[in-house]
Coordinates of C-alpha atoms in Angstrom, one line a residue:
Chain T
M19 CA 0.0 0.0 0.0
M20 CA 2.9 2.3 0.9
E21 CA 4.3 1.6 -2.6
F22 CA 1.1 2.9 -4.1
F23 CA 1.1 6.1 -2.1
S24 CA 4.7 6.9 -2.8
A25 CA 4.1 6.3 -6.5
L26 CA 0.9 8.5 -6.3
W27 CA 3.1 11.3 -5.1
D28 CA 5.6 10.9 -8.0
H29 CA 3.4 9.9 -11.0
P30 CA 0.8 12.2 -12.5
F31 CA -0.9 9.3 -14.3
L32 CA -1.7 7.8 -10.9
Q33 CA -3.1 11.1 -9.7
H34 CA -5.2 11.4 -12.8
A35 CA -6.4 7.8 -12.3
L36 CA -7.4 8.6 -8.7
I37 CA -9.2 11.8 -9.6
G38 CA -10.9 10.0 -12.6
G39 CA -12.1 7.2 -10.2
L40 CA -13.5 9.7 -7.7
L41 CA -15.3 11.7 -10.5
A42 CA -16.7 8.4 -11.9
S43 CA -18.1 7.6 -8.5
I44 CA -20.3 10.6 -8.5
G45 CA -22.1 9.5 -11.7
C46 CA -22.2 5.9 -10.6
G47 CA -23.7 6.7 -7.2
I48 CA -26.4 9.1 -8.4
I49 CA -27.5 7.4 -11.7
G50 CA -26.8 3.9 -10.4
S51 CA -29.3 4.4 -7.6
Y52 CA -32.0 5.1 -10.2
V53 CA -31.0 2.0 -12.2
V54 CA -31.3 -0.1 -9.1
V55 CA -34.6 1.2 -7.8
K56 CA -36.2 1.3 -11.2
R57 CA -34.8 -2.1 -12.0
I58 CA -33.5 -1.1 -15.4
G59 CA -30.2 -2.9 -15.1
F60 CA -30.9 -4.9 -18.4
L61 CA -31.6 -1.6 -20.2
A62 CA -28.4 -0.1 -18.9
G63 CA -26.6 -3.2 -20.0
G64 CA -28.0 -2.8 -23.5
I65 CA -27.0 0.8 -23.6
S66 CA -23.4 0.1 -22.4
H67 CA -22.8 -2.7 -24.9
S68 CA -24.2 -1.0 -27.9
V69 CA -21.7 1.8 -27.3
L70 CA -19.1 -0.4 -29.0
G71 CA -20.9 0.4 -32.3
G72 CA -20.3 4.1 -31.9
M73 CA -16.7 3.6 -30.8
G74 CA -16.0 1.3 -33.8
V75 CA -17.4 3.8 -36.3
A76 CA -15.4 6.7 -34.6
F77 CA -12.2 4.6 -34.8
F78 CA -12.8 3.8 -38.4
F79 CA -13.3 7.4 -39.4
G80 CA -10.4 8.6 -37.2
L81 CA -12.7 10.5 -34.8
S82 CA -12.6 10.6 -31.0
P83 CA -13.8 7.2 -29.6
L84 CA -15.3 8.9 -26.6
G85 CA -17.3 11.2 -28.9
G86 CA -18.5 8.1 -30.8
A87 CA -19.3 6.4 -27.5
L88 CA -21.3 9.4 -26.2
T89 CA -23.3 9.6 -29.5
A90 CA -24.0 5.9 -29.6
A91 CA -24.9 5.8 -25.9
V92 CA -27.5 8.5 -26.2
A93 CA -28.9 7.2 -29.5
S94 CA -29.2 3.7 -28.0
A95 CA -30.8 5.0 -24.8
L96 CA -33.5 6.8 -26.9
L97 CA -34.0 3.7 -29.1
I98 CA -34.2 1.3 -26.1
G99 CA -36.5 3.7 -24.3
W100 CA -38.8 3.9 -27.4
V101 CA -38.8 0.1 -27.7
R102 CA -39.7 -0.3 -24.0
L103 CA -42.5 2.3 -24.3
T104 CA -43.9 1.0 -27.6
W105 CA -43.4 -2.8 -27.5
R106 CA -43.3 -3.7 -23.8
E107 CA -44.3 -7.3 -24.5
Q108 CA -41.2 -8.0 -26.5
E109 CA -38.9 -5.6 -24.6
D110 CA -36.3 -8.0 -23.5
T111 CA -35.9 -9.6 -27.0
L112 CA -35.6 -6.3 -28.7
I113 CA -33.2 -4.9 -26.2
G114 CA -31.1 -8.1 -26.4
A115 CA -31.1 -7.6 -30.2
L116 CA -29.9 -4.0 -29.9
W117 CA -27.3 -5.0 -27.4
A118 CA -25.8 -7.6 -29.8
V119 CA -26.3 -5.6 -33.0
G120 CA -24.5 -2.6 -31.4
M121 CA -21.5 -4.8 -30.5
A122 CA -21.5 -6.5 -34.0
I123 CA -21.4 -3.0 -35.7
G124 CA -18.5 -2.1 -33.5
I125 CA -16.6 -5.3 -34.2
L126 CA -17.1 -5.0 -38.0
F127 CA -15.8 -1.4 -38.1
I128 CA -12.9 -2.2 -35.8
S129 CA -11.9 -5.2 -37.9
K130 CA -11.7 -2.9 -41.0
T131 CA -9.8 -0.1 -39.2
P132 CA -6.0 -0.3 -40.0
G133 CA -3.9 -0.8 -36.9
Y134 CA -6.6 -1.8 -34.5
S135 CA -5.0 -1.3 -31.2
V136 CA -4.6 -1.6 -27.5
S137 CA -6.4 1.7 -26.9
L138 CA -9.7 0.2 -28.0
M139 CA -9.1 -2.7 -25.7
S140 CA -8.7 -0.2 -22.9
Y141 CA -12.3 1.0 -23.6
L142 CA -13.6 -2.6 -23.7
F143 CA -12.0 -3.6 -20.5
G144 CA -11.1 -0.3 -19.0
N145 CA -7.8 1.2 -18.1
I146 CA -8.1 3.9 -15.5
L147 CA -4.3 4.5 -15.7
M148 CA -4.7 5.9 -19.2
V149 CA -7.0 8.7 -18.0
N150 CA -5.4 12.1 -18.9
L151 CA -6.2 15.7 -18.0
A152 CA -8.6 16.1 -20.9
D153 CA -10.5 13.0 -19.8
I154 CA -10.7 14.4 -16.3
W155 CA -12.2 17.7 -17.5
M156 CA -14.7 15.7 -19.6
M157 CA -15.6 13.5 -16.7
A158 CA -16.1 16.6 -14.5
G159 CA -18.3 18.1 -17.2
I160 CA -20.5 15.0 -17.3
D161 CA -20.7 14.9 -13.5
L162 CA -21.8 18.6 -13.6
I163 CA -24.5 17.8 -16.1
I164 CA -25.7 14.8 -14.0
L165 CA -25.8 16.8 -10.8
L166 CA -27.6 19.8 -12.4
T167 CA -30.2 17.6 -14.1
V168 CA -30.9 15.5 -11.1
S169 CA -31.1 18.5 -8.8
L170 CA -33.6 20.3 -11.0
C171 CA -35.7 17.2 -11.8
Y172 CA -35.4 15.2 -8.6
Q173 CA -39.1 15.1 -7.9
Q174 CA -40.0 14.1 -11.4
F175 CA -37.3 11.4 -11.6
L176 CA -38.5 10.1 -8.2
A177 CA -42.1 10.0 -9.4
V178 CA -41.3 8.3 -12.7
S179 CA -39.0 5.8 -10.9
F180 CA -41.6 5.0 -8.2
D181 CA -44.9 4.9 -10.0
E182 CA -45.1 5.8 -13.7
E183 CA -48.9 5.4 -13.9
F184 CA -49.6 7.8 -11.0
A185 CA -47.0 10.3 -12.2
R186 CA -48.8 10.3 -15.6
L187 CA -52.1 11.0 -13.8
R188 CA -50.6 13.9 -12.0
G189 CA -49.6 15.5 -15.3
V190 CA -45.9 14.6 -15.2
P191 CA -44.6 14.1 -18.8
V192 CA -43.5 10.6 -18.0
T193 CA -42.2 9.7 -21.5
F194 CA -39.9 12.8 -21.5
F195 CA -38.5 12.2 -18.0
Y196 CA -38.1 8.4 -18.7
L197 CA -36.1 9.1 -21.8
L198 CA -34.1 11.8 -20.0
L199 CA -33.3 9.3 -17.3
L200 CA -32.1 6.8 -19.8
C201 CA -29.9 9.6 -21.4
M202 CA -28.4 10.2 -18.0
V203 CA -27.7 6.5 -17.8
A204 CA -26.1 6.7 -21.2
V205 CA -23.7 9.6 -20.3
T206 CA -22.9 7.8 -17.0
V207 CA -22.0 4.7 -18.9
V208 CA -19.5 6.8 -21.0
L209 CA -18.1 8.3 -17.7
L210 CA -17.6 4.8 -16.3
I211 CA -16.1 3.3 -19.5
Q212 CA -12.9 5.2 -18.7
V213 CA -12.6 3.3 -15.4
V214 CA -13.8 -0.3 -15.9
G215 CA -14.5 -0.5 -19.7
L216 CA -17.9 -1.1 -21.4
I217 CA -17.9 -4.8 -20.6
L218 CA -17.8 -4.3 -16.9
V219 CA -19.6 -1.0 -16.6
I220 CA -22.9 -2.4 -15.6
A221 CA -21.4 -3.8 -12.4
L222 CA -20.0 -0.5 -11.3
L223 CA -23.3 1.2 -12.2
T224 CA -25.4 -1.2 -10.0
L225 CA -23.3 -2.8 -7.2
P226 CA -22.5 0.3 -5.1
A227 CA -26.2 1.4 -5.3
A228 CA -27.4 -2.1 -4.6
I229 CA -25.2 -2.3 -1.5
A230 CA -26.5 1.2 -0.4
A231 CA -30.1 -0.1 -0.8
H232 CA -29.3 -2.7 1.8
H233 CA -28.5 -0.1 4.4
V234 CA -30.4 3.2 3.8
R235 CA -34.1 3.9 3.3
S236 CA -34.3 7.0 1.1
L237 CA -33.2 7.6 -2.4
G238 CA -31.1 10.7 -1.5
K239 CA -29.2 8.8 1.1
M240 CA -28.8 5.9 -1.3
M241 CA -27.2 8.2 -3.8
L242 CA -24.8 9.6 -1.2
L243 CA -23.8 6.2 0.1
A244 CA -23.4 4.7 -3.4
T245 CA -21.1 7.6 -4.4
L246 CA -19.0 7.0 -1.3
L247 CA -18.9 3.3 -1.9
G248 CA -18.0 3.8 -5.6
A249 CA -15.1 6.0 -4.5
L250 CA -14.0 3.4 -2.0
F251 CA -14.1 0.6 -4.5
T252 CA -12.2 2.5 -7.2
V253 CA -9.5 3.7 -4.7
L254 CA -9.2 0.2 -3.2
G255 CA -9.1 -1.4 -6.7
L256 CA -6.3 0.9 -7.7
I257 CA -4.3 0.2 -4.6
I258 CA -4.7 -3.6 -4.8
S259 CA -4.0 -3.8 -8.5
Y260 CA -0.9 -1.5 -8.4
A261 CA 1.9 -3.6 -6.9
P262 CA 1.1 -7.0 -8.6
D263 CA 0.3 -5.1 -11.9
L264 CA -3.3 -6.4 -12.2
P265 CA -5.9 -4.8 -14.5
A266 CA -7.3 -2.0 -12.4
G267 CA -10.9 -2.2 -13.9
A268 CA -11.3 -5.9 -13.2
T269 CA -9.9 -5.5 -9.7
I270 CA -12.3 -2.6 -8.9
I271 CA -15.2 -4.8 -10.0
L272 CA -14.0 -7.8 -7.9
V273 CA -13.8 -5.5 -4.8
A274 CA -17.3 -4.3 -5.5
G275 CA -18.6 -7.8 -6.1
V276 CA -17.1 -9.2 -2.9
S277 CA -18.4 -6.2 -1.0
Y278 CA -21.9 -6.8 -2.4
L279 CA -21.9 -10.5 -1.3
I280 CA -20.8 -9.6 2.2
S281 CA -23.5 -6.8 2.4
L282 CA -26.2 -9.2 1.1
L283 CA -25.3 -11.8 3.7
F284 CA -25.2 -9.1 6.4
S285 CA -28.6 -7.6 5.4
T286 CA -30.3 -11.0 5.0
A287 CA -29.2 -12.0 8.5
R288 CA -30.4 -8.6 9.9
K289 CA -33.8 -9.0 8.2
R290 CA -34.2 -12.5 9.7
R291 CA -33.2 -11.3 13.1
E292 CA -35.7 -8.5 12.9
L293 CA -38.4 -10.9 11.7
R294 CA -37.7 -13.2 14.7
Q295 CA -37.9 -10.3 17.1
Q296 CA -41.3 -9.3 15.6
L297 CA -42.6 -12.8 15.9
V298 CA -41.4 -13.1 19.5
K299 CA -43.1 -9.7 20.3
A300 CA -46.3 -10.9 18.6
V301 CA -46.4 -14.1 20.6
Q302 CA -45.8 -12.2 23.9
Chain L
M11 CA -80.2 11.7 -16.9
N12 CA -78.0 13.8 -14.5
P13 CA -78.2 17.6 -15.0
S14 CA -74.4 18.0 -15.1
P15 CA -72.6 14.7 -14.9
V16 CA -69.0 14.7 -13.6
V17 CA -68.4 11.6 -15.6
S18 CA -70.1 10.7 -18.9
L19 CA -69.5 7.7 -21.1
Q20 CA -71.4 7.4 -24.3
D21 CA -71.5 4.1 -26.3
V22 CA -68.0 3.3 -25.2
S23 CA -66.4 0.1 -26.6
F24 CA -62.9 -1.1 -25.9
S25 CA -60.7 -4.0 -26.8
Y26 CA -57.0 -4.8 -26.0
G27 CA -56.6 -6.1 -29.5
G28 CA -58.7 -9.3 -29.1
P29 CA -62.4 -9.8 -28.1
C30 CA -64.4 -6.8 -26.9
V31 CA -63.8 -6.1 -23.2
L32 CA -66.4 -3.3 -23.1
D33 CA -69.4 -3.2 -25.5
N34 CA -71.5 0.0 -25.9
V35 CA -71.2 1.1 -22.4
S36 CA -73.0 4.3 -21.4
L37 CA -72.9 5.7 -17.9
E38 CA -73.4 9.1 -16.2
V39 CA -72.1 9.8 -12.7
G40 CA -73.5 12.9 -10.9
E41 CA -71.7 15.2 -8.5
H42 CA -71.3 13.8 -5.0
E43 CA -72.6 10.4 -6.1
F44 CA -71.1 7.3 -4.5
I45 CA -71.3 4.6 -7.2
G46 CA -70.1 1.1 -7.1
I47 CA -69.0 -0.8 -10.3
V48 CA -69.4 -4.5 -9.7
G49 CA -69.0 -7.6 -11.8
P50 CA -67.1 -10.8 -12.3
N51 CA -63.4 -11.0 -12.9
A52 CA -62.4 -9.9 -16.4
G53 CA -65.8 -8.2 -16.8
G54 CA -64.0 -4.9 -17.7
K55 CA -64.3 -3.0 -14.4
S56 CA -60.7 -1.8 -14.2
T57 CA -60.7 -1.1 -17.9
L58 CA -63.7 1.2 -17.5
L59 CA -61.9 3.0 -14.7
K60 CA -58.7 3.4 -16.8
L61 CA -60.9 4.8 -19.7
M62 CA -62.3 7.4 -17.2
L63 CA -58.7 8.3 -16.2
G64 CA -57.5 8.6 -19.8
L65 CA -55.0 5.9 -19.3
L66 CA -56.7 4.0 -22.2
E67 CA -58.4 5.3 -25.3
P68 CA -61.8 4.0 -26.3
L69 CA -62.2 2.1 -29.5
R70 CA -65.5 3.7 -30.1
G71 CA -67.6 6.2 -28.1
K72 CA -66.9 9.2 -26.0
V73 CA -65.6 9.7 -22.5
R74 CA -65.9 13.1 -20.7
V75 CA -64.8 13.9 -17.2
L76 CA -65.8 17.2 -15.6
G77 CA -66.9 18.3 -19.1
E78 CA -63.5 17.7 -20.7
S79 CA -61.4 14.9 -22.1
P80 CA -60.0 12.6 -19.3
E81 CA -56.5 13.7 -20.2
R82 CA -57.3 17.4 -19.4
S83 CA -59.3 16.7 -16.3
R84 CA -57.3 13.9 -14.7
T85 CA -55.4 16.2 -12.3
Q86 CA -58.8 16.7 -10.5
I87 CA -59.1 12.9 -10.0
G88 CA -57.7 11.0 -7.1
Y89 CA -56.9 7.4 -8.0
V90 CA -56.3 4.4 -5.9
P91 CA -55.1 1.4 -8.0
Q92 CA -55.9 -2.2 -7.4
Y93 CA -52.3 -3.3 -7.8
P94 CA -49.7 -0.6 -6.9
Q95 CA -47.3 -0.2 -9.8
F96 CA -44.4 0.3 -7.5
S97 CA -42.0 -2.1 -5.8
R98 CA -42.7 -2.4 -2.1
D99 CA -39.0 -2.2 -1.3
F100 CA -38.6 1.2 -3.0
P101 CA -36.7 3.4 -0.6
I102 CA -39.5 5.9 0.2
T103 CA -41.4 7.0 3.2
V104 CA -45.1 7.3 3.7
E105 CA -44.9 11.1 3.7
Q106 CA -42.9 11.2 0.5
T107 CA -45.4 8.9 -1.1
V108 CA -48.4 11.0 -0.1
M109 CA -46.6 14.2 -1.2
M110 CA -46.6 12.7 -4.8
G111 CA -50.3 13.6 -4.8
R112 CA -49.2 17.2 -5.0
L113 CA -47.2 16.7 -8.2
G114 CA -48.6 18.9 -11.0
M115 CA -49.7 21.5 -8.4
S116 CA -46.3 22.1 -6.9
G117 CA -43.9 24.8 -7.9
L118 CA -41.4 25.1 -10.8
F119 CA -39.3 21.9 -11.2
G120 CA -41.8 20.0 -8.9
N121 CA -40.5 21.4 -5.6
Y122 CA -43.1 21.3 -2.9
R123 CA -44.3 24.4 -1.1
R124 CA -45.7 24.9 2.4
R125 CA -49.3 24.5 1.2
D126 CA -48.4 21.2 -0.5
R127 CA -47.0 19.9 2.8
E128 CA -50.1 21.1 4.7
V129 CA -52.5 19.4 2.2
A130 CA -50.5 16.1 2.4
R131 CA -50.5 16.3 6.2
Q132 CA -54.2 16.8 6.3
A133 CA -54.7 13.8 3.9
M134 CA -52.6 11.7 6.2
V135 CA -54.7 12.8 9.2
E136 CA -58.0 12.1 7.4
T137 CA -56.8 8.6 6.5
E138 CA -55.3 8.0 10.0
V139 CA -51.7 7.4 8.8
A140 CA -50.1 10.6 10.1
D141 CA -48.3 8.6 12.8
L142 CA -46.8 6.5 10.0
A143 CA -45.3 9.4 8.1
A144 CA -41.7 8.6 8.7
R145 CA -42.2 4.8 8.1
Q146 CA -40.9 3.0 5.0
L147 CA -43.6 1.6 2.6
C148 CA -42.0 -1.9 3.0
T149 CA -42.8 -1.9 6.7
L150 CA -46.5 -1.4 6.3
S151 CA -49.3 -3.9 6.5
G152 CA -51.8 -4.3 3.6
G153 CA -54.4 -2.2 5.3
Q154 CA -51.9 0.5 6.2
L155 CA -50.6 0.6 2.6
Q156 CA -54.2 1.0 1.3
R157 CA -54.8 4.0 3.6
V158 CA -51.5 5.5 2.4
L159 CA -52.6 5.2 -1.2
M160 CA -55.9 6.8 -0.3
A161 CA -54.0 9.6 1.4
R162 CA -51.9 10.1 -1.8
A163 CA -55.2 10.3 -3.8
L164 CA -56.7 12.8 -1.3
A165 CA -53.6 14.9 -1.5
C166 CA -54.6 15.7 -5.1
E167 CA -57.6 17.6 -3.6
P168 CA -59.7 15.6 -6.1
R169 CA -63.3 16.4 -7.1
I170 CA -63.6 12.7 -8.0
L171 CA -62.1 9.8 -6.2
M172 CA -61.7 6.5 -8.1
L173 CA -60.8 3.3 -6.3
D174 CA -60.1 0.0 -8.0
E175 CA -60.8 -2.9 -5.6
P176 CA -59.5 -0.9 -2.6
T177 CA -60.1 -3.7 -0.1
A178 CA -58.8 -6.6 -2.1
N179 CA -56.5 -8.8 0.1
I180 CA -57.3 -7.1 3.4
D181 CA -59.5 -8.5 6.2
M182 CA -63.2 -7.7 6.7
R183 CA -62.7 -5.4 9.7
I184 CA -60.3 -3.1 7.8
E185 CA -62.6 -3.3 4.7
T186 CA -65.4 -1.9 6.8
E187 CA -63.2 0.9 8.2
I188 CA -62.1 1.9 4.7
F189 CA -65.6 2.0 3.4
D190 CA -66.7 4.1 6.4
L191 CA -63.9 6.5 5.5
L192 CA -65.1 6.6 1.9
K193 CA -68.6 7.4 3.1
R194 CA -67.2 10.4 5.0
F195 CA -65.2 11.6 2.0
N196 CA -68.4 11.3 -0.2
R197 CA -69.7 14.4 1.6
H198 CA -67.4 16.6 -0.5
M199 CA -66.4 14.5 -3.5
T200 CA -67.8 12.0 -6.0
I201 CA -66.7 8.5 -5.4
I202 CA -66.4 5.7 -8.0
V203 CA -65.4 2.4 -6.5
V204 CA -64.7 -0.9 -8.4
S205 CA -65.5 -4.0 -6.4
H206 CA -66.3 -7.7 -6.9
D207 CA -68.3 -7.8 -3.7
V208 CA -71.8 -6.5 -4.6
G209 CA -73.2 -7.6 -1.2
F210 CA -70.7 -5.6 0.8
I211 CA -70.6 -2.4 -1.2
S212 CA -74.4 -2.2 -1.6
G213 CA -74.5 -1.1 2.1
Y214 CA -72.5 2.0 1.2
V215 CA -73.1 3.1 -2.4
S216 CA -76.1 4.9 -3.7
R217 CA -76.0 3.2 -7.1
V218 CA -74.5 0.0 -8.5
A219 CA -73.3 -0.3 -12.0
C220 CA -73.2 -4.0 -12.9
L221 CA -70.6 -4.6 -15.6
N222 CA -69.9 -7.8 -17.5
R223 CA -68.7 -6.4 -20.9
T224 CA -72.0 -4.5 -21.0
L225 CA -73.4 -2.4 -18.2
I226 CA -76.7 -2.1 -16.3
C227 CA -77.2 0.4 -13.5
H228 CA -79.4 -0.2 -10.5
H229 CA -80.3 1.7 -7.3
T230 CA -79.0 -0.5 -4.5
A231 CA -82.5 -1.4 -3.4
A232 CA -83.2 -2.9 -6.9
I233 CA -80.3 -5.4 -6.7
D234 CA -81.9 -8.8 -6.5
G235 CA -81.1 -12.4 -7.3
D236 CA -82.1 -12.0 -11.0
A237 CA -79.8 -9.0 -11.5
I238 CA -76.9 -10.8 -10.0
R239 CA -77.7 -14.0 -11.9
A240 CA -77.7 -12.1 -15.1
L241 CA -74.4 -10.4 -14.2
Y242 CA -72.4 -13.5 -13.2
D243 CA -74.0 -15.9 -15.7
A244 CA -74.6 -18.4 -12.9
D245 CA -77.1 -19.3 -10.2
V246 CA -76.5 -17.3 -7.0
R247 CA -77.6 -17.6 -3.4
M248 CA -78.5 -14.3 -1.7
V249 CA -77.2 -14.1 1.8
E250 CA -78.4 -11.0 3.7
H251 CA -75.9 -9.7 6.2
R252 CA -75.4 -6.6 8.3
H253 CA -72.1 -4.7 8.7

């Protein structure tokens, strides 16, 4: 651990990685909480995997892969949202198809791009150590957009996440806010791709929020705790992976996964204990 | 014919894409009326309510609520669904749930003002859930949840209260309490309640609409074995009981 901290002092790339991880935690905590309570993990998975299509096209034409990712993520969020609102009965089949088609487009374009390289692999599996100053500014910008949007539309997002039918009856433009929420998921996916890559992004989007849901009982607190947990997992993942030279993204996800299992066991045991106490009280 | 009906359906038909669920249904509900819609399962009761709420579009016919289309007037309707659309483990308190009844009336960006909090508080007092305000939804019993959903509907300050099987899955004692509460609300609002229990609701409502794809209206005194037999397509045994 000391080796990591002395390297952190000496190497700007590690400082960038740490700042990038902390910035990514903000998006993952806030939007991840919506993904968990609204149970749209599958939709978020579809969005994150279809991002490869945009990246592949951007690579092929020599454009910024992150620009391609952002465009593809938002387009796929709108398309998936429309599919879900229009063909609810076949929602999972159509989202599964978009998920695979997005990836297939990406693979085709990448295969025809001369000099297909390591940098694309870093987007697939993540390489937080490659985060540079420009990426940090972009991540901070995305966080700002997320924070502003969620602050302004908190009640509407809460209503749409909780009970769409009732929100519609109260005159909330449910379709608009639902699609806006999916667009927020899309930009968060792009934010997190820098850290863990698009293959693993869904885990970082859902695990900190799912752990937070075990321990707090309000959406606001859930967002705060998920952000702190996301920060803890990225920092711990960086520290653990540094000395043995392990892939940081995969290590971060493993830390999050193990923490989720421990939290699940702890919260299940607590619920059983509470239930037993209630039964004892009822009998008395 | 009501002089100025708050709800009016004229020759309404509806289908989900297959056979007709509602066929040429006409109904008028007057101001401050307490009407019960009864009928067998899959008879179209919930569908009729959703047409009145503007959540569904009729295949044929016209639906008017408070003289306008349901979409335009639905903010003046309080609605208690049969099956809540939300997950019971959603991290939300009773107070936050009831406050949602103020959506559409609250300030810019949906932020709640002092009056919204007062109205929600009053709704919780009327439905006797004020002491549960800080509790999580997942910790409530079936009867408590039903009262919270009624408080959410009351927080809309509705002119019409629509309830879809409000006492399904709760015991008889709480069922009576809830209908006593509705009878009280009826003094200042119209109430439309869907139920499968014609015997129970006939003690509370002023009129019963019997729905099984088509609709026949009765004053509660006129409900007899023949009417129920025609509605359920089966022989029935009338059991008179007092609540």
